[in-house]
XYZ file of C-alpha atoms in Angstrom:
747
model
C -4.014 73.892 269.460
C -3.345 76.591 266.854
C -3.075 75.530 263.222
C -1.922 78.939 261.982
C 0.747 78.496 259.278
C 4.326 78.986 260.400
C 5.780 82.478 259.946
C 8.479 80.939 257.728
C 5.832 79.766 255.237
C 6.981 82.282 252.605
C 10.622 81.149 252.868
C 12.307 78.126 251.363
C 10.691 76.090 254.136
C 7.625 74.634 252.477
C 8.951 75.291 248.979
C 9.296 72.456 246.456
C 13.097 72.281 246.276
C 15.051 69.990 243.921
C 17.405 67.643 245.701
C 20.911 69.018 246.013
C 22.307 65.485 245.683
C 20.328 64.839 242.497
C 23.191 65.669 240.085
C 25.504 63.271 241.931
C 23.022 60.437 241.583
C 21.991 61.095 238.005
C 25.621 61.341 236.841
C 26.717 58.217 238.696
C 29.221 60.050 240.886
C 27.433 59.371 244.189
C 29.360 56.623 245.973
C 27.336 53.809 247.506
C 28.927 51.224 249.801
C 29.815 48.726 247.070
C 31.321 51.522 244.928
C 34.279 52.047 247.244
C 37.513 50.541 245.982
C 40.939 50.436 247.592
C 44.372 49.194 246.596
C 44.874 45.480 247.247
C 41.153 45.041 247.901
C 39.835 41.473 247.834
C 36.335 40.026 247.658
C 34.310 37.885 250.045
C 31.397 35.610 249.129
C 29.348 33.839 251.822
C 28.426 30.168 251.790
C 24.812 29.629 252.819
C 23.053 26.672 254.397
C 21.103 24.410 252.059
C 18.822 23.159 254.829
C 16.359 24.975 257.062
C 16.846 23.043 260.305
C 19.602 20.869 261.760
C 23.343 21.214 262.222
C 26.599 21.062 260.318
C 28.066 17.568 260.501
C 31.166 18.371 258.454
C 32.497 21.378 256.576
C 35.374 20.681 254.184
C 37.159 23.666 252.637
C 40.530 21.976 252.085
C 40.185 21.863 248.304
C 38.890 25.418 248.172
C 41.929 26.823 249.963
C 44.158 25.742 247.077
C 41.910 27.120 244.337
C 43.275 30.003 242.231
C 43.059 33.324 243.998
C 41.509 32.001 247.208
C 43.117 33.602 250.256
C 40.946 32.627 253.197
C 37.945 30.546 254.217
C 36.273 31.505 257.492
C 33.741 29.362 259.361
C 32.713 28.368 262.878
C 35.982 26.533 263.471
C 38.357 29.406 262.732
C 36.635 32.792 262.759
C 37.774 33.478 266.302
C 35.856 35.411 268.934
C 32.850 37.440 267.870
C 30.643 38.799 270.596
C 26.971 39.499 271.132
C 25.834 43.036 271.837
C 24.979 44.014 275.397
C 21.324 43.159 276.144
C 19.217 46.226 276.757
C 21.756 48.647 275.271
C 19.552 50.908 273.153
C 22.656 52.412 271.558
C 23.703 49.030 270.164
C 20.679 47.512 268.463
C 21.683 44.483 266.422
C 19.647 42.666 263.810
C 20.219 39.200 265.278
C 21.058 37.928 268.740
C 23.494 35.374 267.367
C 26.835 36.510 265.950
C 28.197 35.134 262.687
C 29.254 31.452 262.826
C 28.572 31.385 266.581
C 27.728 27.682 266.505
C 27.083 24.886 264.024
C 23.320 24.807 264.504
C 21.301 25.639 261.368
C 18.144 27.513 262.262
C 17.012 28.674 258.821
C 17.712 28.134 255.144
C 20.348 30.513 253.821
C 22.081 30.967 257.182
C 25.753 31.810 256.671
C 28.012 28.813 257.315
C 31.279 30.081 255.813
C 32.765 32.899 253.777
C 35.405 32.603 251.050
C 37.799 35.474 250.356
C 39.720 35.673 247.088
C 41.530 38.112 244.832
C 38.522 38.545 242.541
C 34.774 38.265 242.924
C 34.695 35.437 240.388
C 37.340 33.463 242.275
C 35.535 33.991 245.583
C 32.233 32.893 244.015
C 33.845 29.748 242.598
C 35.385 28.998 245.976
C 32.104 29.459 247.813
C 30.390 27.073 245.401
C 33.088 24.461 246.051
C 32.862 24.384 249.857
C 31.498 20.998 250.876
C 29.035 20.946 253.749
C 27.366 17.866 255.186
C 24.331 18.306 257.414
C 22.310 16.466 259.987
C 19.005 17.758 258.673
C 15.575 17.953 260.221
C 12.321 19.180 258.721
C 12.024 22.934 259.225
C 8.892 24.597 260.509
C 8.000 27.391 258.104
C 4.259 26.921 258.500
C 2.497 30.236 258.055
C -0.606 29.065 259.883
C -0.069 30.774 263.213
C -3.530 30.362 264.709
C -2.666 27.111 266.478
C -0.353 29.024 268.813
C -1.339 28.184 272.387
C 1.358 30.039 274.301
C 1.142 33.152 276.420
C -0.126 36.388 274.885
C 0.889 39.853 276.010
C -1.744 42.501 276.622
C -0.524 45.561 274.741
C -3.360 47.949 275.565
C -6.630 47.564 277.441
C -9.575 49.618 278.646
C -13.063 48.631 279.709
C -14.429 45.131 279.158
C -14.224 44.425 275.417
C -15.436 40.817 275.617
C -18.642 41.662 277.447
C -19.261 44.694 275.270
C -18.743 42.652 272.110
C -21.050 39.887 273.317
C -23.895 42.350 273.839
C -23.266 44.506 270.745
C -26.202 44.378 268.289
C -23.954 44.618 265.181
C -20.592 42.874 264.964
C -17.684 41.741 262.838
C -15.516 38.811 263.914
C -12.824 38.048 261.329
C -9.199 36.957 260.876
C -6.868 38.818 258.524
C -3.519 37.576 257.209
C -0.623 39.504 255.734
C 2.184 37.438 254.186
C 5.929 37.616 254.595
C 7.181 40.540 252.533
C 10.857 40.833 251.657
C 12.772 44.096 251.497
C 13.883 44.579 247.909
C 15.664 47.921 247.572
C 17.599 48.258 244.336
C 20.883 48.649 246.225
C 21.977 45.316 247.678
C 23.549 45.133 251.114
C 27.310 45.527 251.076
C 30.220 46.019 253.451
C 33.764 47.194 252.709
C 36.172 46.862 255.639
C 39.545 48.648 255.766
C 41.917 48.316 258.713
C 44.616 50.758 259.800
C 46.468 49.149 262.673
C 43.886 48.356 265.332
C 41.204 50.603 263.844
C 38.679 49.696 261.186
C 36.683 51.865 258.789
C 33.582 50.223 257.371
C 31.745 51.488 254.290
C 28.234 50.212 254.855
C 24.693 50.074 253.547
C 23.415 51.385 256.856
C 20.353 53.351 257.895
C 22.096 54.179 261.168
C 25.845 54.817 261.096
C 26.058 55.752 264.787
C 24.294 52.592 265.976
C 26.220 50.515 263.412
C 29.488 51.760 264.900
C 28.532 50.753 268.447
C 27.333 47.318 267.329
C 30.536 46.667 265.371
C 32.682 47.764 268.309
C 30.873 45.395 270.646
C 30.772 42.543 268.119
C 34.458 42.811 267.243
C 35.534 43.513 270.832
C 37.069 46.884 269.955
C 37.081 50.246 271.725
C 34.421 52.488 270.229
C 37.014 54.992 269.049
C 38.614 52.271 266.901
C 35.540 51.906 264.662
C 34.282 54.291 261.994
C 31.231 53.653 259.786
C 30.591 55.556 256.559
C 27.397 55.590 254.490
C 27.437 58.461 252.026
C 24.415 57.325 250.009
C 21.806 54.585 250.216
C 19.802 53.050 247.422
C 16.889 52.862 249.856
C 16.458 50.230 252.524
C 12.794 50.107 253.680
C 14.072 49.262 257.183
C 16.194 46.285 256.158
C 19.376 48.347 256.577
C 18.558 49.786 259.994
C 20.787 47.455 261.985
C 23.981 45.507 261.161
C 23.695 42.009 259.742
C 26.307 39.237 260.242
C 27.985 39.845 256.882
C 29.469 43.127 258.184
C 31.401 41.388 260.957
C 32.459 38.650 258.513
C 34.002 41.265 256.218
C 35.744 43.000 259.129
C 37.287 39.789 260.474
C 38.461 38.742 257.010
C 40.028 42.148 256.368
C 41.912 42.052 259.658
C 43.087 38.492 259.121
C 44.464 39.320 255.663
C 45.494 42.927 256.407
C 43.801 43.890 253.156
C 40.555 45.721 252.371
C 37.638 43.304 251.914
C 34.396 43.893 250.038
C 31.367 41.677 250.673
C 28.204 42.187 248.638
C 25.058 40.235 249.475
C 23.364 38.707 246.443
C 19.683 39.169 245.644
C 19.041 35.516 246.537
C 20.696 36.013 249.938
C 18.524 39.104 250.503
C 15.556 36.734 250.883
C 17.045 34.905 253.870
C 19.810 36.951 255.463
C 18.746 40.585 255.881
C 15.235 40.518 257.320
C 11.652 40.728 256.087
C 8.223 41.813 257.269
C 6.927 38.794 259.180
C 3.691 36.992 258.478
C 0.852 38.350 260.623
C -2.392 36.673 261.619
C -4.795 39.150 263.203
C -8.121 38.406 264.824
C -10.312 41.498 265.029
C -13.665 41.774 266.783
C -15.709 44.940 266.391
C -19.078 45.645 267.945
C -21.322 48.677 267.447
C -24.777 50.021 268.087
C -27.274 49.943 265.221
C -26.602 53.649 264.792
C -22.909 52.932 264.221
C -21.275 53.906 267.518
C -18.399 51.581 268.378
C -18.882 49.632 271.592
C -16.060 47.080 271.530
C -12.744 46.518 269.771
C -10.505 43.491 270.259
C -7.340 43.114 268.191
C -5.324 39.932 268.804
C -2.306 39.555 266.551
C 0.389 36.975 265.974
C 3.571 37.358 263.952
C 6.288 34.828 263.343
C 9.798 35.394 264.640
C 13.037 33.426 264.406
C 14.160 30.706 266.802
C 16.401 33.092 268.770
C 15.099 36.606 268.205
C 12.034 38.099 269.894
C 10.621 40.303 267.150
C 7.238 41.908 267.772
C 5.802 43.496 264.630
C 3.695 45.815 266.772
C 0.439 45.497 264.823
C -1.465 47.225 267.612
C 0.485 50.487 267.374
C -2.394 52.545 265.944
C -5.362 50.531 267.222
C -5.734 52.050 270.723
C -5.910 55.699 269.647
C -7.439 55.814 266.173
C -11.123 55.493 267.182
C -13.273 56.412 270.143
C -14.347 53.182 271.822
C -14.781 52.576 275.548
C -13.955 48.860 275.528
C -10.730 47.758 273.832
C -7.898 45.299 274.131
C -4.870 44.537 271.974
C -2.828 41.374 272.570
C 0.195 39.904 270.836
C 2.417 36.838 270.646
C 5.266 35.671 268.423
C 5.358 32.006 267.363
C 8.836 30.814 266.381
C 9.700 29.433 262.974
C 12.803 28.177 261.153
C 13.268 31.489 259.429
C 15.809 34.285 259.685
C 15.253 37.254 261.954
C 12.401 39.518 260.857
C 13.123 43.218 260.584
C 11.229 46.498 260.438
C 9.846 47.105 256.970
C 8.372 50.388 255.774
C 5.532 51.206 258.145
C 6.207 48.390 260.642
C 3.339 47.569 262.956
C 0.894 50.209 261.829
C 0.782 49.121 258.185
C -0.168 45.443 258.685
C -2.092 46.348 261.841
C -4.187 48.937 260.045
C -4.817 46.462 257.252
C -6.705 44.324 259.772
C -8.351 47.147 261.717
C -9.421 49.183 258.681
C -10.651 46.089 256.862
C -12.819 45.260 259.867
C -14.092 48.856 259.950
C -15.068 48.591 256.278
C -16.831 45.295 256.925
C -18.720 46.681 259.915
C -19.808 49.694 257.864
C -21.230 47.253 255.303
C -23.042 45.351 258.066
C -24.511 48.643 259.270
C -25.373 49.646 255.701
C -23.529 52.858 256.448
C -21.098 54.797 254.284
C -17.589 53.809 255.512
C -16.540 57.450 255.516
C -19.469 58.495 257.714
C -18.818 55.511 259.980
C -15.270 56.730 260.600
C -16.315 60.321 261.135
C -18.889 59.162 263.688
C -16.200 57.309 265.651
C -13.283 59.717 265.297
C -11.357 60.094 268.567
C -10.959 63.628 269.855
C -8.441 62.539 272.509
C -6.069 59.614 272.988
C -8.277 57.243 274.947
C -5.424 54.775 275.375
C -3.528 57.269 277.559
C -6.089 58.710 279.988
C -7.713 60.875 277.331
C -4.694 63.108 276.856
C -4.958 65.535 273.928
C -3.258 64.960 270.610
C -0.553 67.504 269.891
C -2.199 68.066 266.510
C -4.822 65.845 264.909
C -6.597 66.659 261.655
C -7.770 63.198 260.633
C -11.331 64.408 260.120
C -10.027 67.039 257.707
C -8.006 64.339 255.894
C -11.223 62.392 255.356
C -13.186 65.420 254.203
C -10.505 66.780 251.853
C -9.824 63.323 250.435
C -13.497 62.595 249.873
C -13.967 65.867 248.012
C -10.910 65.385 245.806
C -11.838 61.760 245.096
C -15.486 62.521 244.362
C -16.682 60.165 247.094
C -20.191 61.673 247.047
C -20.736 59.945 243.683
C -20.141 56.500 245.180
C -23.103 54.132 244.971
C -23.189 51.423 247.601
C -24.325 48.439 245.529
C -21.749 45.789 244.636
C -20.765 46.140 240.992
C -23.019 49.186 240.650
C -20.369 51.565 239.292
C -19.119 51.173 235.725
C -16.959 53.044 233.261
C -15.992 52.174 229.692
C -16.995 48.554 230.077
C -15.164 48.040 233.369
C -16.624 47.616 236.838
C -15.374 50.177 239.342
C -14.818 49.664 243.032
C -14.227 52.453 245.525
C -12.723 51.904 248.963
C -11.050 53.872 251.694
C -8.909 53.521 254.789
C -7.583 55.645 257.611
C -3.908 55.969 258.508
C -1.795 56.855 261.513
C 1.906 56.952 262.319
C 3.734 57.775 265.527
C 5.707 61.034 265.765
C 8.887 61.236 267.850
C 11.883 63.527 267.972
C 15.083 61.553 268.530
C 18.290 62.967 270.046
C 20.359 64.794 267.459
C 23.450 66.978 267.393
C 24.577 69.077 264.433
C 27.543 71.391 263.930
C 27.170 74.476 261.743
C 30.330 76.117 260.430
C 30.952 79.407 258.607
C 34.145 79.370 256.530
C 36.385 82.231 255.434
C 35.907 81.106 251.817
C 32.268 82.112 252.070
C 30.813 78.648 252.390
C 28.511 77.277 255.056
C 28.823 73.709 256.288
C 26.675 71.473 258.473
C 27.772 68.126 259.867
C 25.648 65.423 261.460
C 26.027 61.688 261.979
C 22.772 60.755 260.337
C 22.360 59.553 256.747
C 20.176 60.062 253.703
C 18.308 56.864 252.850
C 17.104 58.521 249.658
C 14.321 60.639 251.118
C 16.008 64.027 250.689
C 17.802 64.551 254.014
C 20.708 66.369 252.345
C 18.265 68.863 250.863
C 16.248 69.400 254.043
C 19.452 70.257 255.936
C 20.385 72.781 253.272
C 16.899 74.295 253.242
C 16.961 74.956 256.988
C 20.413 76.532 256.788
C 19.367 78.695 253.859
C 16.273 79.795 255.751
C 18.347 80.649 258.823
C 21.248 82.392 257.087
C 20.237 83.414 253.566
C 23.356 81.698 252.208
C 22.523 80.264 248.734
C 22.024 76.506 248.484
C 25.010 76.160 246.160
C 27.233 77.637 248.905
C 26.047 75.176 251.540
C 27.866 71.886 252.174
C 25.940 69.117 253.920
C 28.119 66.375 255.362
C 26.325 63.238 256.559
C 26.817 59.507 256.726
C 29.860 59.238 258.977
C 29.809 57.897 262.539
C 32.666 60.253 263.385
C 30.319 63.225 263.035
C 28.115 64.567 265.851
C 25.533 61.946 266.725
C 22.367 61.876 264.648
C 19.289 59.639 264.385
C 18.764 56.469 262.415
C 16.800 56.727 259.171
C 13.834 54.808 260.453
C 10.334 55.416 261.694
C 10.004 58.552 259.529
C 11.781 60.375 262.339
C 14.878 61.975 260.791
C 13.383 65.215 259.487
C 11.477 65.991 262.665
C 14.566 65.141 264.730
C 17.269 67.081 262.879
C 15.545 70.420 262.289
C 15.939 71.834 265.789
C 19.587 70.753 265.937
C 20.397 72.494 262.659
C 18.398 75.595 263.507
C 19.917 75.991 266.960
C 23.386 75.258 265.560
C 22.911 78.021 262.993
C 21.611 80.440 265.618
C 24.558 79.707 267.883
C 27.074 80.092 265.053
C 25.508 83.420 264.050
C 25.845 84.646 267.645
C 29.535 83.797 267.548
C 29.895 85.672 264.266
C 28.194 88.681 265.812
C 30.589 88.580 268.745
C 33.548 88.426 266.376
C 32.165 91.236 264.200
C 31.753 93.592 267.149
C 35.196 92.897 268.591
C 37.486 92.684 265.540
C 39.639 95.532 264.281
C 38.734 96.401 260.713
C 35.155 95.237 261.094
C 32.550 97.876 260.225
C 30.656 96.696 263.307
C 33.573 97.069 265.738
C 32.251 98.432 269.014
C 28.576 97.931 268.227
C 26.442 96.263 270.873
C 25.367 92.720 270.074
C 21.704 93.647 270.400
C 22.000 96.029 267.448
C 23.623 93.579 265.014
C 21.524 91.540 262.596
C 22.442 88.736 260.192
C 20.680 88.791 256.808
C 21.535 87.045 253.566
C 24.977 86.035 254.805
C 25.825 89.569 255.882
C 26.189 91.161 259.326
C 24.758 94.669 259.648
C 23.107 97.041 262.066
C 19.412 96.393 262.495
C 18.510 99.951 261.510
C 20.506 99.714 258.256
C 20.082 97.637 255.091
C 22.127 94.450 254.874
C 24.089 95.890 251.934
C 25.668 98.381 254.342
C 27.126 95.556 256.390
C 29.860 93.010 255.763
C 29.755 89.453 254.443
C 30.611 86.833 257.040
C 33.641 85.768 254.978
C 35.070 89.293 255.246
C 34.486 89.352 258.995
C 36.340 86.054 259.399
C 39.148 87.285 257.169
C 39.495 90.464 259.208
C 39.667 88.372 262.379
C 42.252 86.080 260.729
C 39.979 83.079 261.302
C 39.540 80.179 258.889
C 36.154 79.293 260.302
C 33.753 79.623 263.187
C 31.363 76.890 264.260
C 28.770 76.069 266.860
C 26.775 73.066 267.936
C 23.026 72.644 268.104
C 20.919 69.919 269.663
C 17.437 68.465 269.464
C 15.849 67.485 272.757
C 14.246 64.042 272.403
C 10.509 63.868 272.870
C 10.713 61.892 276.103
C 12.865 64.644 277.689
C 11.058 67.657 276.231
C 8.745 69.303 278.800
C 6.524 70.607 275.972
C 5.597 67.069 274.933
C 4.452 65.967 278.383
C 0.756 65.215 278.396
C 0.385 65.059 274.613
C -0.048 62.187 272.165
C 2.023 62.720 269.019
C 1.010 61.154 265.695
C 0.627 61.853 262.011
C -2.665 60.958 260.327
C -3.955 60.316 256.849
C -6.728 59.040 254.629
C -6.497 56.848 251.527
C -9.173 56.690 248.822
C -8.763 53.986 246.170
C -10.425 53.116 242.892
C -10.021 49.716 241.228
C -11.082 48.608 237.771
C -12.321 45.035 237.352
C -12.764 43.433 233.952
C -14.448 40.071 234.620
C -14.189 38.959 230.984
C -10.416 38.666 231.216
C -10.134 38.557 235.041
C -8.068 41.715 235.133
C -7.891 43.882 238.232
C -6.010 47.159 238.412
C -5.744 49.951 240.945
C -6.498 52.918 238.723
C -6.607 55.890 241.084
C -5.529 56.832 244.617
C -6.112 60.033 246.551
C -3.872 60.319 249.609
C -4.316 63.127 252.145
C -1.708 63.432 254.887
C -1.652 65.387 258.129
C 2.092 65.267 258.778
C 2.723 68.588 260.446
C 4.740 71.229 258.595
C 5.971 69.986 255.228
C 9.540 71.177 254.725
C 9.961 70.126 251.089
C 6.643 69.320 249.362
C 8.415 67.923 246.308
C 10.415 65.328 248.224
C 7.462 64.666 250.534
C 5.075 63.991 247.657
C 7.623 61.596 246.177
C 7.685 59.721 249.466
C 3.914 59.380 249.634
C 3.625 58.412 245.959
C 6.282 55.742 246.387
C 4.557 54.450 249.493
C 1.225 54.257 247.655
C 2.831 52.200 244.877
C 4.306 49.959 247.563
C 0.784 49.703 248.990
C -0.430 48.455 245.614
C 2.275 45.801 245.814
C 1.186 44.884 249.325
C -2.444 44.605 248.277
C -2.061 42.758 244.994
C 1.407 41.295 244.516
C 3.928 40.801 247.308
C 4.342 37.482 249.109
C 7.418 35.421 249.954
C 6.668 31.690 249.686
C 8.699 29.019 251.506
C 9.331 25.395 250.576
C 8.085 23.367 253.576
C 10.687 20.660 252.913
C 13.771 22.882 253.079
C 12.614 26.259 254.326
C 13.940 27.912 251.178
C 12.198 31.028 249.845
C 11.182 29.555 246.509
C 10.432 32.892 244.860
C 13.645 34.495 246.098
C 14.495 36.626 243.087
C 13.152 39.718 241.377
C 12.042 37.459 238.543
C 9.712 35.535 240.855
C 8.948 37.922 243.718
C 6.381 40.387 242.462
C 6.748 44.083 243.289
C 4.720 46.936 241.885
C 6.412 48.644 238.944
C 5.477 51.443 236.548
C 2.605 49.583 234.811
C 1.057 48.858 238.218
C 1.267 52.462 239.407
C -2.117 54.214 239.527
C -2.867 57.882 239.085
C -1.843 59.300 242.482
C -3.033 62.566 243.983
C -1.131 63.599 247.130
C -2.305 66.405 249.410
C -0.647 67.672 252.589
C -2.723 69.628 255.091
C 0.475 71.363 256.260
C -0.595 72.181 259.818
C 2.550 72.688 261.953
C 2.588 70.591 265.108
C 3.271 73.010 267.991
C 4.926 70.287 270.068
C 7.352 69.110 267.365
C 9.990 71.790 267.672
C 10.496 75.088 265.877
C 9.187 73.895 262.523
C 6.411 71.582 263.672
C 7.333 68.803 261.219
C 6.397 65.168 261.721
C 7.390 62.064 259.763
C 5.560 61.289 256.534
C 7.516 58.637 254.601
C 5.796 55.576 256.067
C 2.278 56.802 256.683
C 1.763 56.894 252.904
C 1.712 53.080 252.950
C -0.701 52.826 255.883
C -4.338 52.355 254.915
C -3.697 51.618 251.234
C -4.141 47.823 251.350
C -7.470 47.870 253.256
C -8.750 50.561 250.892
C -7.826 48.260 247.997
C -9.614 45.221 249.426
C -12.667 47.371 250.218
C -12.673 48.582 246.619
C -12.302 44.991 245.413
C -15.367 43.985 247.435
C -17.312 46.963 246.115
C -16.492 45.949 242.532
C -16.663 42.152 242.738
C -18.515 41.146 245.902
C -15.490 39.056 246.934
C -14.293 39.676 250.486
C -10.510 39.168 250.629
C -8.996 38.920 254.087
C -5.696 37.228 253.180
C -3.227 39.360 251.243
C -2.334 39.585 248.479
C -5.557 39.591 246.450
C -5.315 36.738 243.967
C -7.038 36.068 240.667
C -8.273 32.819 242.235
C -10.132 34.950 244.783
C -11.713 37.145 242.153
C -12.877 34.274 239.957
C -15.478 33.629 242.660
C -17.197 36.896 241.738
C -20.761 36.620 240.430
C -20.677 40.144 238.999
C -20.613 40.348 235.209
């Protein structure tokens, strides 16, 4: 496939553009869900279960109902009908099978058992603390040892005979890798504000998918779809935890309807550790076999991840395994042991990130067994076609170039293979690397582009900006198509009443919206041209459509400069029109004939340096070079921010993050930002981000693929490889702990 740069490369597409919503956020005028306030608004505070397994024997709220300011206490006995979403309805994906207060069975610590609504937040909090709940408790199962699972496993992908090939392979690795539960901790807490108007409800939500959220709420509340509206103007990130509605949203809606007053419910940080999802624990058994020359012969990847008692959540750790390397004999299997824990949820880079931790760690170990440079080992086994799908070609794959560019920028040729052999300023250095992959898909999207008589240009779409720069990308495409300045472009997102757009998940928004905006702009321009050639008083009256161009917001004849034409606002004014609009659509990948017979993915390479000071047992990730093949990069500034943030999150995954549960109660015992460790500024290494910027010819007009999540893939295995290179300690269970490193014999 051609990798020639797009003809729009000199335009604003590909230009580092400041975010148009930046001033709103930095001045505090951007409204997040919990910022909305309405007259007569009241506050709701949930009551959470203090056991991890059992049932409610008695719930007494009689004293609470007479407390100052308390208006309502909802629980299983009085919440009324709430419904489950229709199984198999892809337009109504819920976070949990069970609706709020559906029964009195307690399946995990922190499960909602009641909600108290009062005039003030303080009164609601006092009321929630005073609700008396008696339980019939049993010991919860929150055991993170999953290897004793003896149930059925699903074969995810298979080719050849991996067991026989592994048995006969002269060089092998057979190891188990564990990633812990990681909890979403965006700065913005989950919140829901519900406002009723007759039989219709408007919900101001922390949602990564307003269109899906609307359908779920309609089904859960038993309302016609047209009676529900969901608004999410801004998000303080979400990492996947805000993709689908959680029970607190329905609780707020029911309370607001019962009281006929607006209700605000904000989830506390402590509740975030039990009520709004997490990346599940994974236990992954990887077997790799190769020839003595380093050619892969066999790959087996068997993974387990915990799920809740009711929800079937598959982390998808084998997403990248079947296509990343060339190997004739491969199988991936999966199973999901149940635990007394809340429902897991997608977390930045679901599937591929923990899956590649295991696969890339095993690749690094096998390279060591072969006494081969891990970079050369990967280059030797790079897949030219997708062997998991009958050797179909990749739409665009430049993984080899990622490795080569990254190695050069990192200085990989200076790496010495001996453990502890590299030193600088009294510290021992370790260098490691990992490959990365992420699926690319265009989701259905509709956008409306509107030219206004006041000289402004507007685009509307029912997607949302999770904080990645979606507002700005929309404006960039419209500017590129029309020449209208950015400060004259209005981008309206985050409302389920707008034309349907994609969820902010899977790094799929940018690649999905571009065609819809571009075609919407093209269609609106055609309508303007028709108006210009048929309106009295227009300088283009009577001209044929084929001779009329649109440049810099002006309509003119193609053989004349744009300054000789008329501004679109003047054309609309002459036609006595307030506005003219048109719709554009993106064809989803699975319906696009161009995508048939191609495998679509982004790729990347991570190179990591760690510093180890054995005298004080201090380990730090000091440097990361990240090279990404993500198709055309629309806004390099926003894109680099995404990769840098993902790399810092990768440092947290490798060295810090782990949610720990009390086996007696099932409570997350480090359920606060004081006790749950995330990477912050002092942990952030020097980060060098490079985009190859090869447009993907299958991914629409602009050839852009998703890049937000791939920046996290491959970082953790590169860290543990660097740790081994520096210390000689092989860490297979994340995060790396000081206790692990104290075993090092390197001084």
